[in-house]
Coordinates of C-alpha atoms (C1' of nucleotides) in Angstrom, one line a residue:
Chain H
M1 CA 35.3 -21.3 -0.8
A2 CA 32.6 -23.9 -0.3
K3 CA 31.8 -26.0 -3.4
K4 CA 28.3 -26.0 -4.8
K5 CA 26.4 -29.0 -3.5
N6 CA 23.6 -30.6 -5.4
K7 CA 21.0 -28.7 -3.6
P8 CA 17.5 -28.9 -5.0
F9 CA 16.5 -25.6 -6.7
R10 CA 14.3 -23.5 -4.5
P11 CA 12.8 -20.3 -5.9
K12 CA 13.1 -17.3 -3.6
A13 CA 9.7 -16.3 -2.3
R14 CA 9.6 -12.6 -3.3
R15 CA 7.6 -10.0 -5.2
P16 CA 8.5 -7.8 -8.0
R17 CA 9.1 -4.3 -6.7
G18 CA 6.1 -2.0 -6.6
F19 CA 3.7 -4.9 -6.4
E20 CA 2.1 -5.5 -3.0
D21 CA 0.2 -8.2 -1.3
R22 CA -2.9 -6.9 0.4
S23 CA -4.5 -8.9 3.1
S24 CA -7.3 -9.1 5.6
D25 CA -7.8 -5.7 7.1
V26 CA -6.7 -3.6 4.2
L27 CA -8.7 -5.7 1.7
R28 CA -11.8 -5.5 3.8
A29 CA -11.4 -1.7 4.1
E30 CA -10.9 -1.4 0.4
T31 CA -13.9 -3.4 -0.5
R32 CA -16.0 -1.4 1.9
L33 CA -14.9 1.9 0.5
I34 CA -15.5 0.8 -3.1
Q35 CA -18.9 -0.5 -2.2
A36 CA -19.7 2.8 -0.5
A37 CA -18.8 4.7 -3.7
F38 CA -20.6 2.2 -5.9
S39 CA -23.8 2.5 -3.9
V40 CA -23.7 6.3 -4.4
Y41 CA -23.2 6.0 -8.1
D42 CA -25.8 3.3 -8.4
M43 CA -28.3 5.4 -6.6
H44 CA -27.8 8.2 -9.1
G45 CA -28.5 5.9 -12.1
F46 CA -24.9 5.1 -13.2
E47 CA -24.3 1.7 -14.6
P48 CA -21.4 -0.6 -13.7
L49 CA -18.8 -1.6 -16.3
Q50 CA -15.8 -3.8 -16.3
T51 CA -13.2 -3.7 -19.0
P52 CA -10.2 -6.0 -19.4
A53 CA -6.8 -5.3 -17.9
F54 CA -5.1 -5.5 -21.3
E55 CA -5.9 -3.2 -24.2
F56 CA -4.2 -2.8 -27.5
A57 CA -1.4 -0.3 -27.1
D58 CA -2.6 2.0 -29.8
A59 CA -6.1 2.1 -28.2
L60 CA -4.7 3.3 -24.9
G61 CA -2.9 6.2 -26.6
K62 CA 0.2 8.2 -26.2
F63 CA 2.3 5.8 -24.2
L64 CA 3.4 3.4 -26.9
P65 CA 6.4 1.2 -26.3
D66 CA 9.2 2.3 -28.5
E67 CA 12.7 1.1 -29.2
D68 CA 14.5 3.5 -26.9
R69 CA 12.4 3.0 -23.9
P70 CA 10.5 -0.3 -24.4
N71 CA 9.8 -0.8 -20.7
T72 CA 8.8 2.6 -19.3
G73 CA 5.4 4.0 -18.6
V74 CA 3.3 1.0 -19.5
F75 CA 3.7 -2.7 -19.2
A76 CA 3.4 -4.0 -22.8
L77 CA 3.9 -7.3 -24.5
Q78 CA 3.3 -8.7 -28.0
D79 CA 0.5 -11.1 -28.7
D80 CA 1.0 -14.2 -30.8
D81 CA 0.0 -12.1 -33.8
E82 CA 2.7 -9.6 -32.9
Q83 CA 0.2 -6.9 -32.0
W84 CA 1.3 -4.8 -28.9
M85 CA -0.9 -5.1 -25.9
S86 CA -0.6 -2.9 -22.8
L87 CA -1.9 -3.2 -19.3
R88 CA -4.2 -0.3 -18.7
Y89 CA -2.7 2.7 -16.8
D90 CA -6.0 4.2 -15.9
L91 CA -9.7 3.5 -16.3
T92 CA -10.4 6.5 -18.5
A93 CA -8.6 5.4 -21.7
P94 CA -10.4 2.0 -21.7
L95 CA -13.7 3.8 -21.2
A96 CA -13.0 6.0 -24.2
R97 CA -12.3 2.8 -26.2
F98 CA -15.5 1.1 -24.9
V99 CA -17.6 4.1 -25.8
A100 CA -16.1 4.5 -29.2
E101 CA -16.6 0.8 -29.9
N102 CA -20.3 0.8 -28.8
Y103 CA -21.1 4.3 -29.6
D104 CA -24.4 3.8 -31.5
A105 CA -25.8 1.2 -29.0
L106 CA -25.3 3.4 -25.9
A107 CA -27.9 5.8 -24.6
K108 CA -26.2 9.1 -24.1
P109 CA -25.2 10.6 -21.8
Y110 CA -23.6 7.2 -20.9
R111 CA -22.8 7.3 -17.2
R112 CA -20.8 4.4 -15.8
Y113 CA -18.8 3.5 -12.7
Q114 CA -15.8 1.1 -12.5
A115 CA -13.2 0.0 -10.0
G116 CA -10.1 -2.0 -10.9
S117 CA -6.4 -2.4 -10.8
V118 CA -4.3 -0.2 -13.0
Y119 CA -0.6 -0.6 -13.8
R120 CA 2.2 1.8 -14.3
N121 CA 5.8 0.8 -15.1
E122 CA 7.8 3.3 -13.2
K123 CA 9.8 3.7 -10.0
P124 CA 7.6 3.1 -7.0
G125 CA 7.8 5.6 -4.2
P126 CA 6.3 6.2 -0.8
G127 CA 2.6 5.3 -1.2
R128 CA 3.1 4.7 -4.9
F129 CA 3.0 1.3 -6.5
R130 CA 3.1 -0.2 -10.0
E131 CA -0.3 -1.8 -9.4
F132 CA -3.0 0.1 -7.6
T133 CA -6.8 0.3 -7.5
Q134 CA -8.7 3.2 -9.0
C135 CA -12.4 3.9 -8.6
D136 CA -14.0 6.0 -11.3
A137 CA -17.3 7.4 -12.4
D138 CA -17.7 9.2 -15.7
S139 CA -20.4 10.8 -17.8
V140 CA -19.9 10.7 -21.5
G141 CA -21.9 12.6 -24.1
A142 CA -23.1 15.5 -21.9
A143 CA -21.6 18.9 -22.8
G144 CA -23.3 21.2 -20.3
A145 CA -22.2 22.3 -16.9
A146 CA -25.0 20.2 -15.4
A147 CA -23.0 17.1 -16.0
D148 CA -20.0 18.7 -14.2
A149 CA -22.2 19.8 -11.3
E150 CA -23.5 16.2 -11.0
M151 CA -19.9 14.8 -10.8
I152 CA -19.0 17.3 -8.2
M153 CA -22.0 16.5 -6.1
L154 CA -21.2 12.8 -6.5
A155 CA -17.7 13.4 -5.3
A156 CA -19.1 15.1 -2.2
E157 CA -21.6 12.2 -1.6
V158 CA -18.8 9.7 -1.9
M159 CA -16.9 11.5 0.9
R160 CA -19.9 11.1 3.1
A161 CA -20.5 7.5 2.1
A162 CA -16.8 6.8 3.1
G163 CA -17.8 7.8 6.6
L164 CA -16.6 11.4 6.7
K165 CA -18.6 14.2 8.2
D166 CA -19.2 17.5 6.5
G167 CA -16.3 19.7 7.4
Q168 CA -13.8 16.8 7.2
Y169 CA -13.6 17.1 3.4
A170 CA -14.0 19.8 0.8
I171 CA -14.5 19.6 -3.0
R172 CA -12.5 22.4 -4.6
V173 CA -13.5 23.4 -8.1
N174 CA -11.6 25.4 -10.7
N175 CA -12.0 25.8 -14.5
R176 CA -9.2 25.4 -17.0
K177 CA -10.8 28.1 -19.2
L178 CA -10.1 30.7 -16.5
L179 CA -6.3 30.1 -16.7
D180 CA -6.5 30.0 -20.5
G181 CA -8.1 33.4 -20.3
I182 CA -5.4 34.8 -18.1
L183 CA -2.7 33.3 -20.3
E184 CA -4.2 34.7 -23.5
S185 CA -3.7 38.2 -22.3
S186 CA -0.1 37.2 -21.2
G187 CA 0.8 36.1 -24.7
V188 CA 0.4 32.4 -24.3
P189 CA -1.8 31.3 -27.2
N190 CA -4.5 28.8 -26.6
T191 CA -3.3 26.6 -29.5
A192 CA -1.0 23.6 -30.0
E193 CA 2.1 25.8 -29.9
G194 CA 1.3 27.0 -26.4
A195 CA 0.4 23.5 -25.2
E196 CA 3.9 22.7 -23.8
Q197 CA 4.2 26.0 -22.1
R198 CA 0.7 25.8 -20.6
L199 CA 1.6 22.3 -19.2
Q200 CA 4.7 23.7 -17.5
I201 CA 2.6 26.5 -16.0
L202 CA 0.1 24.0 -14.7
R203 CA 2.9 21.9 -13.1
A204 CA 4.3 25.0 -11.5
I205 CA 1.0 26.1 -10.0
D206 CA 0.5 22.5 -8.7
K207 CA 3.5 23.0 -6.5
L208 CA 2.2 26.1 -4.7
D209 CA 1.6 24.4 -1.3
R210 CA 5.0 22.7 -1.4
L211 CA 7.3 25.3 -2.7
G212 CA 5.4 28.4 -1.8
A213 CA 4.9 31.5 -3.9
A214 CA 8.7 32.1 -4.4
G215 CA 9.4 28.7 -5.8
V216 CA 6.4 28.8 -8.1
E217 CA 7.5 32.2 -9.3
A218 CA 10.9 30.8 -10.3
L219 CA 9.2 27.9 -12.1
L220 CA 6.9 30.2 -14.0
G221 CA 9.9 32.3 -15.1
E222 CA 13.4 31.0 -15.8
G223 CA 13.6 27.9 -13.8
R224 CA 14.6 26.6 -10.4
E225 CA 17.4 24.6 -8.8
D226 CA 16.4 22.4 -5.9
E227 CA 18.5 21.3 -2.8
S228 CA 19.9 18.3 -4.6
G229 CA 21.2 20.5 -7.3
D230 CA 18.7 19.3 -9.9
Y231 CA 17.5 22.0 -12.2
T232 CA 13.9 22.3 -13.4
E233 CA 13.4 24.3 -16.6
G234 CA 10.9 27.2 -16.1
A235 CA 7.9 28.2 -18.2
K236 CA 9.6 31.4 -19.3
L237 CA 6.7 33.7 -18.6
N238 CA 7.4 37.4 -18.6
A239 CA 7.1 39.4 -15.4
A240 CA 3.6 40.6 -16.1
G241 CA 2.5 37.1 -17.0
I242 CA 4.0 35.7 -13.7
K243 CA 2.2 38.4 -11.7
A244 CA -1.1 37.7 -13.5
V245 CA -0.9 33.9 -12.9
L246 CA 0.1 34.3 -9.3
G247 CA -2.7 36.8 -8.8
F248 CA -5.2 34.5 -10.4
T249 CA -4.2 31.5 -8.2
T250 CA -4.8 33.5 -5.0
A251 CA -8.0 35.2 -6.2
S252 CA -10.4 32.7 -4.6
T253 CA -12.0 32.8 -1.2
D254 CA -14.1 30.3 0.8
N255 CA -17.2 31.9 -0.6
R256 CA -18.4 30.8 -4.1
A257 CA -20.4 33.9 -4.8
D258 CA -17.6 36.2 -3.8
T259 CA -15.1 34.3 -5.9
I260 CA -17.4 34.4 -9.0
R261 CA -17.5 38.2 -8.7
T262 CA -13.8 38.5 -8.3
L263 CA -13.2 36.3 -11.3
E264 CA -15.6 38.2 -13.5
S265 CA -13.6 41.3 -13.1
L266 CA -10.3 39.4 -13.4
M267 CA -11.2 37.9 -16.8
G268 CA -11.7 41.3 -18.4
T269 CA -12.7 40.8 -22.1
S270 CA -11.3 37.3 -22.5
E271 CA -14.0 35.3 -24.2
R272 CA -12.7 32.0 -23.0
G273 CA -12.2 33.2 -19.5
L274 CA -15.7 34.6 -19.3
A275 CA -17.1 31.3 -20.6
G276 CA -15.3 29.6 -17.7
V277 CA -16.9 32.0 -15.2
Q278 CA -20.3 31.3 -16.8
E279 CA -19.9 27.6 -16.2
L280 CA -19.0 28.2 -12.6
I281 CA -22.1 30.3 -12.2
E282 CA -24.3 27.5 -13.7
I283 CA -22.7 24.9 -11.4
D284 CA -23.2 27.3 -8.4
T285 CA -26.9 27.7 -9.2
I286 CA -27.4 23.9 -9.2
L287 CA -25.3 23.4 -6.0
N288 CA -27.3 26.1 -4.2
A289 CA -30.6 24.6 -5.3
V290 CA -29.7 21.2 -3.9
G291 CA -28.2 22.7 -0.7
F292 CA -24.5 22.0 -1.2
G293 CA -23.0 24.9 0.7
N294 CA -19.5 26.5 0.7
E295 CA -18.4 24.1 3.4
R296 CA -18.8 21.1 1.1
V297 CA -17.9 22.6 -2.3
S298 CA -15.8 25.7 -2.8
Y299 CA -14.2 27.4 -5.8
D300 CA -10.4 27.4 -5.6
T301 CA -8.3 28.9 -8.3
S302 CA -5.1 27.2 -7.1
I303 CA -6.5 23.7 -8.1
V304 CA -5.0 22.6 -11.4
R305 CA -4.8 18.8 -11.6
G306 CA -1.5 18.0 -13.3
L307 CA -3.0 16.4 -16.4
G308 CA -3.0 18.1 -19.7
Y309 CA -6.2 16.7 -21.1
Y310 CA -8.7 18.6 -19.0
T311 CA -10.6 21.2 -21.0
G312 CA -13.1 22.8 -18.6
P313 CA -14.2 22.5 -14.9
V314 CA -11.7 20.5 -12.8
F315 CA -12.0 19.6 -9.1
E316 CA -10.2 17.8 -6.3
A317 CA -11.6 16.1 -3.2
E318 CA -9.5 17.1 -0.3
L319 CA -9.5 15.8 3.3
L320 CA -9.3 18.2 6.2
T321 CA -8.3 17.4 9.8
E322 CA -10.2 18.6 12.8
I323 CA -7.2 20.6 13.7
K324 CA -7.6 24.3 12.7
D325 CA -5.0 26.5 11.3
R326 CA -4.3 30.1 12.4
K327 CA -7.3 31.4 10.5
G328 CA -9.5 28.9 12.1
R329 CA -9.9 26.8 8.9
P330 CA -9.4 23.0 9.0
V331 CA -5.9 21.9 8.0
R332 CA -5.6 20.2 4.6
I333 CA -4.4 16.6 4.5
G334 CA -4.3 16.5 0.8
S335 CA -6.1 15.4 -2.3
V336 CA -7.5 11.9 -2.3
G337 CA -9.2 12.2 -5.7
G338 CA -10.3 14.5 -8.5
G339 CA -11.7 14.9 -11.9
G340 CA -13.0 17.2 -14.5
R341 CA -14.1 17.7 -18.0
Y342 CA -12.1 16.1 -20.9
D343 CA -13.8 16.6 -24.2
D344 CA -11.2 15.2 -26.5
L345 CA -10.5 11.6 -25.4
V346 CA -13.1 9.8 -27.5
S347 CA -12.4 11.9 -30.6
R348 CA -9.2 9.9 -31.1
F349 CA -11.4 7.1 -32.3
R350 CA -14.2 8.8 -34.0
G351 CA -12.9 12.1 -35.3
Q352 CA -15.8 13.9 -33.7
T353 CA -15.6 15.6 -30.3
V354 CA -17.4 13.7 -27.6
P355 CA -17.9 15.6 -24.3
A356 CA -17.0 13.8 -21.1
T357 CA -16.6 14.5 -17.4
G358 CA -15.6 12.3 -14.5
F359 CA -14.4 11.7 -11.0
S360 CA -11.7 9.3 -9.9
F361 CA -10.0 8.4 -6.7
G362 CA -7.1 6.1 -5.7
V363 CA -8.5 3.6 -3.3
S364 CA -5.5 2.9 -1.1
R365 CA -4.5 6.5 -1.0
F366 CA -8.0 7.5 0.2
L367 CA -7.8 4.7 2.8
T368 CA -4.4 5.8 4.1
A369 CA -5.8 9.3 4.5
L370 CA -8.9 8.0 6.3
E371 CA -6.7 6.0 8.6
R372 CA -4.7 9.1 9.5
M373 CA -7.9 10.8 10.4
D374 CA -9.1 7.8 12.5
A375 CA -12.2 7.8 10.3
L376 CA -11.8 4.1 9.5
D377 CA -14.2 1.6 10.9
S378 CA -12.5 -1.6 10.0
S379 CA -13.8 -3.8 12.7
V380 CA -14.7 -7.3 11.5
K381 CA -15.3 -9.7 14.4
P382 CA -13.0 -12.6 14.6
P383 CA -14.7 -16.0 14.1
V384 CA -16.0 -18.3 16.9
V385 CA -13.7 -21.3 16.8
I386 CA -15.3 -24.7 17.2
C387 CA -12.7 -27.2 18.4
A388 CA -12.5 -30.6 16.8
F389 CA -12.3 -32.5 20.0
D390 CA -13.4 -35.8 18.7
R391 CA -12.9 -36.6 15.0
S392 CA -15.9 -38.8 14.9
L393 CA -18.1 -35.9 15.8
M394 CA -16.9 -33.8 12.8
G395 CA -20.4 -33.7 11.3
E396 CA -21.8 -32.3 14.6
Y397 CA -19.2 -29.6 14.6
F398 CA -20.2 -28.3 11.2
K399 CA -23.8 -28.5 12.3
L400 CA -22.9 -26.2 15.2
A401 CA -21.1 -23.8 12.9
G402 CA -24.2 -23.8 10.7
E403 CA -26.4 -22.8 13.6
L404 CA -24.2 -19.8 14.2
H405 CA -24.0 -18.9 10.5
A406 CA -27.8 -18.8 10.5
E407 CA -27.7 -16.1 13.1
G408 CA -25.1 -14.1 11.2
I409 CA -22.2 -15.0 13.5
R410 CA -18.8 -15.7 11.9
A411 CA -17.8 -19.3 13.0
E412 CA -15.4 -21.9 11.8
V413 CA -14.6 -25.6 12.6
F414 CA -10.9 -26.4 13.3
V415 CA -10.0 -28.5 10.3
G416 CA -6.3 -28.8 11.0
S417 CA -4.5 -31.5 13.0
G418 CA -3.4 -31.5 16.6
N419 CA -4.7 -31.9 20.1
V420 CA -6.9 -29.6 22.1
T421 CA -3.9 -27.6 23.3
K422 CA -3.0 -26.7 19.7
Q423 CA -6.5 -25.9 18.9
M424 CA -6.9 -23.5 21.8
K425 CA -3.6 -21.9 20.7
Y426 CA -5.0 -21.6 17.2
A427 CA -8.2 -19.9 18.5
D428 CA -6.0 -17.5 20.5
R429 CA -4.0 -16.6 17.5
R430 CA -7.1 -16.0 15.5
H431 CA -8.1 -13.6 18.3
A432 CA -11.3 -15.5 18.7
Q433 CA -13.4 -14.4 21.6
V434 CA -15.3 -17.7 21.9
A435 CA -14.1 -21.2 21.7
V436 CA -16.6 -24.0 21.5
L437 CA -15.8 -27.4 23.1
M438 CA -17.9 -30.4 22.6
G439 CA -16.4 -33.8 23.3
S440 CA -18.2 -37.1 23.7
D441 CA -19.1 -36.2 27.3
E442 CA -21.0 -33.1 26.3
M443 CA -22.4 -34.9 23.3
D444 CA -23.9 -37.6 25.4
A445 CA -25.3 -35.1 27.9
G446 CA -26.7 -32.9 25.2
Q447 CA -24.5 -30.0 26.2
V448 CA -21.9 -27.6 24.8
T449 CA -19.0 -26.0 26.6
L450 CA -18.2 -22.4 25.8
K451 CA -15.1 -20.6 26.7
D452 CA -14.6 -16.8 26.7
L453 CA -11.0 -16.4 25.7
Y454 CA -11.0 -12.6 26.4
E455 CA -12.2 -13.1 30.0
G456 CA -10.0 -16.1 30.4
A457 CA -6.9 -14.0 29.5
K458 CA -7.8 -11.4 32.1
A459 CA -8.2 -14.1 34.7
A460 CA -4.9 -15.6 33.8
A461 CA -3.0 -12.6 34.9
A462 CA -3.7 -13.5 38.6
I463 CA -2.7 -17.1 38.2
E464 CA 0.8 -18.2 38.9
S465 CA 1.0 -22.0 38.8
N466 CA 0.1 -24.1 35.9
E467 CA -1.8 -26.5 38.1
E468 CA -4.1 -23.7 39.1
W469 CA -4.5 -22.4 35.6
K470 CA -5.4 -25.8 34.3
S471 CA -7.8 -26.7 37.1
S472 CA -9.6 -23.4 37.4
R473 CA -10.7 -23.3 33.7
P474 CA -11.6 -19.6 33.9
A475 CA -14.4 -18.0 32.0
Q476 CA -16.1 -21.1 30.8
E477 CA -19.5 -22.5 31.0
T478 CA -21.4 -25.6 29.9
V479 CA -24.9 -25.1 28.5
A480 CA -27.7 -27.2 27.1
R481 CA -27.5 -27.7 23.4
G482 CA -30.9 -26.1 23.0
Q483 CA -29.7 -22.7 24.4
W484 CA -26.1 -22.7 23.2
V485 CA -26.6 -20.2 20.4
S486 CA -28.1 -17.6 22.7
A487 CA -25.3 -18.3 25.2
V488 CA -22.7 -17.5 22.5
K489 CA -24.5 -14.3 21.7
A490 CA -24.5 -13.3 25.3
M491 CA -20.8 -14.0 25.5
L492 CA -20.1 -11.9 22.4
A493 CA -22.2 -9.1 23.7
G494 CA -20.8 -9.2 27.2
Chain S
rG1 C1' 15.9 10.4 -14.4
rC2 C1' 19.0 12.8 -10.4
rC3 C1' 20.9 12.9 -5.0
rG4 C1' 21.6 10.5 -0.2
rC5 C1' 21.3 6.4 3.3
rC6 C1' 20.8 1.1 3.9
rU7 C1' 21.1 -4.8 3.0
rU8 C1' 23.8 -10.6 8.6
rA9 C1' 17.9 -16.0 11.1
rG10 C1' 10.7 -14.9 10.2
rC11 C1' 11.4 -9.8 13.1
rU12 C1' 14.9 -6.3 15.7
rC13 C1' 19.9 -6.2 15.6
rA14 C1' 25.4 -7.7 17.6
rG15 C1' 29.7 -9.4 15.1
rU16 C1' 36.7 -6.3 17.8
rU17 C1' 42.8 -3.9 13.5
rG18 C1' 40.6 -9.2 8.0
rG19 C1' 41.8 -15.1 11.4
rU20 C1' 39.2 -21.9 12.9
rU21 C1' 32.6 -24.1 13.6
rA22 C1' 28.6 -16.5 12.4
rG23 C1' 25.7 -15.0 17.6
rA24 C1' 21.6 -12.6 21.0
rG25 C1' 16.6 -11.3 22.1
rC26 C1' 11.8 -11.9 20.4
rG27 C1' 9.1 -15.2 17.3
rC28 C1' 8.3 -20.3 15.4
rU29 C1' 8.1 -26.0 16.1
rG30 C1' 7.9 -30.0 19.7
rG31 C1' 7.9 -31.5 24.9
rU32 C1' 6.8 -31.2 30.4
rU33 C1' 0.6 -31.2 29.7
rU34 C1' -2.7 -36.2 23.8
rG35 C1' -10.2 -32.5 27.7
rU36 C1' -8.1 -26.6 27.6
rG37 C1' -5.1 -20.6 25.0
rG38 C1' -1.4 -17.6 29.6
rA39 C1' 3.3 -18.2 32.7
rA40 C1' 7.6 -21.2 33.6
rC41 C1' 11.2 -24.8 32.3
rC42 C1' 13.6 -28.2 28.5
rA43 C1' 14.7 -29.3 23.5
rG44 C1' 14.7 -28.2 18.2
rA45 C1' 14.3 -26.1 13.4
rG46 C1' 15.8 -22.0 10.7
rG47 C1' 21.6 -18.5 7.5
rU48 C1' 24.3 -18.9 -0.6
rC49 C1' 26.2 -12.8 5.9
rC50 C1' 21.8 -9.4 -1.2
rU51 C1' 24.6 -11.0 -6.0
rU52 C1' 28.8 -11.3 -9.1
rG53 C1' 33.8 -10.3 -9.7
rG54 C1' 38.5 -8.6 -7.4
rU55 C1' 42.5 -7.9 -3.4
rU56 C1' 44.5 -11.6 0.3
rC57 C1' 47.6 -17.5 2.8
rG58 C1' 42.6 -16.3 4.7
rA59 C1' 36.7 -11.8 3.4
rG60 C1' 30.4 -11.2 6.8
rA61 C1' 34.3 -7.3 7.3
rC62 C1' 38.5 -4.3 2.2
rC63 C1' 37.7 -2.7 -3.4
rA64 C1' 34.4 -2.6 -7.9
rA65 C1' 30.0 -3.3 -10.5
rG66 C1' 25.0 -4.8 -10.2
rA67 C1' 20.3 -6.0 -7.6
rG68 C1' 16.9 -4.9 -3.8
rG69 C1' 15.0 -1.6 0.2
rC70 C1' 14.3 3.4 2.4
rG71 C1' 14.1 8.7 1.9
rG72 C1' 14.3 13.3 -1.0
rU73 C1' 13.6 15.5 -5.9
rA74 C1' 11.6 15.2 -10.9
rC75 C1' 7.7 12.9 -13.6
rC76 C1' 2.7 11.3 -12.9
rA77 C1' -1.7 9.4 -18.4

RNA sequence: GCCGCCUUAGCUCAGUUGGUUAGAGCGCUGGUUUGUGGAACCAGAGGUCCUUGGUUCGAGACCAAGAGGCGGUACCA
């Protein structure tokens, strides 16, 4: 074998798994989407907030690093005083900490919006990373259904702001209290003992569209073995309970008023269930008054949101393609965000219940969906490239760039090294439409030469010999310095 | 976590039953052409064949473990 030579150490250029570089197009699209959401939230009187990426581990809650699994779930490290700090895994837990810390100073309801990276230490999958951007709006300190209605309307407005037309999205609303009501009469108590079983039932319902009724039935009962031979423990509901749950999840229609009537009879005498229906009625009244029809917001009893911490209304924002299914309804692409009421998060800090409700979406997931729907307008024009023909005229080149900037045209001076050939190649690779050439000849004559690279490329197709290519100088014109900006504009427009 | 597939140049991939100096296309850099992006031609750079250990006279190839990637499933605050 070859002996080790004294090679200089070179680190391998690589990223930790699950962490992505995001560049140009993606970044622009993300920024635009976040700004669109922010402007909606801002318009409705929400305030921006930014919290740090690190929080004390105990402030974030349940996912503490322990000795068995020190590196799963959250990224955590010990500060120099040995306190555990964790990278935030969402924006809601830090909000709860912020509200608790500033409780007396905040006007309530406190409504804030925030976007930022969150971190999860787990195996990355398709479209799933260990660092990703979330965009949240939450309303803390308002118990009534009006606050939930507001979040639902905001979610719908964000869909519009993202460039979607009505009919291309739907906000689907459910209420945890309804399922609680159903389960009560099926012998699952609404207490701490029933919490684990309720969570299993929620997870099972969540898989309705993927596994179908039969798969969910198995998960609600004894359990289910999948194709790879992996066994998932079921929720162990009895036959009547399974029937009741499945009946409930399919009870809703596209019409809110109809669904409310159906649910009222389904809840029977369950106090909690009827309270849930009452909340949906209140929300419906507000939506109707503002003109949010069934097409934008519907009630859907199959929506669960996997999380255990929701306590009341829950909802998902779903994207729909233009393609219709057999019943003539737009096909679902899937959920791009969601939210709901969570009344117990701040109480961890203060001992008293603080009502809260919010909406959150994953920025890149939303973008991927928009891309699939061709609803993305990500066009940023490439810059005009000003060639540095003559180094002694550098100041003039920046002056030219400045004149374009003043007109809102993206432009840059070539600041690298190399002759004009290289500079033209650079302009080409930047996909620039216009290259600006000004050597001493033009300078002395008070002129600027402009070249339309797009037109030039078309002309090149017909040219065989290099001689001809060089001498013809296609799609280029020399104009007086006084008119050159409007000439550039004309070229970009043409 | 569990199951399956994969890993050779920047990219896409060849590489014979284990045999000397590991190749191609595209891309990249330079030149023909230092006042002009294409095309063409010429030249060049770029490789710990994922890692470690083993089998062998000899391993890119065979064996083992690990890492990384992809897909499915579970989980998802």
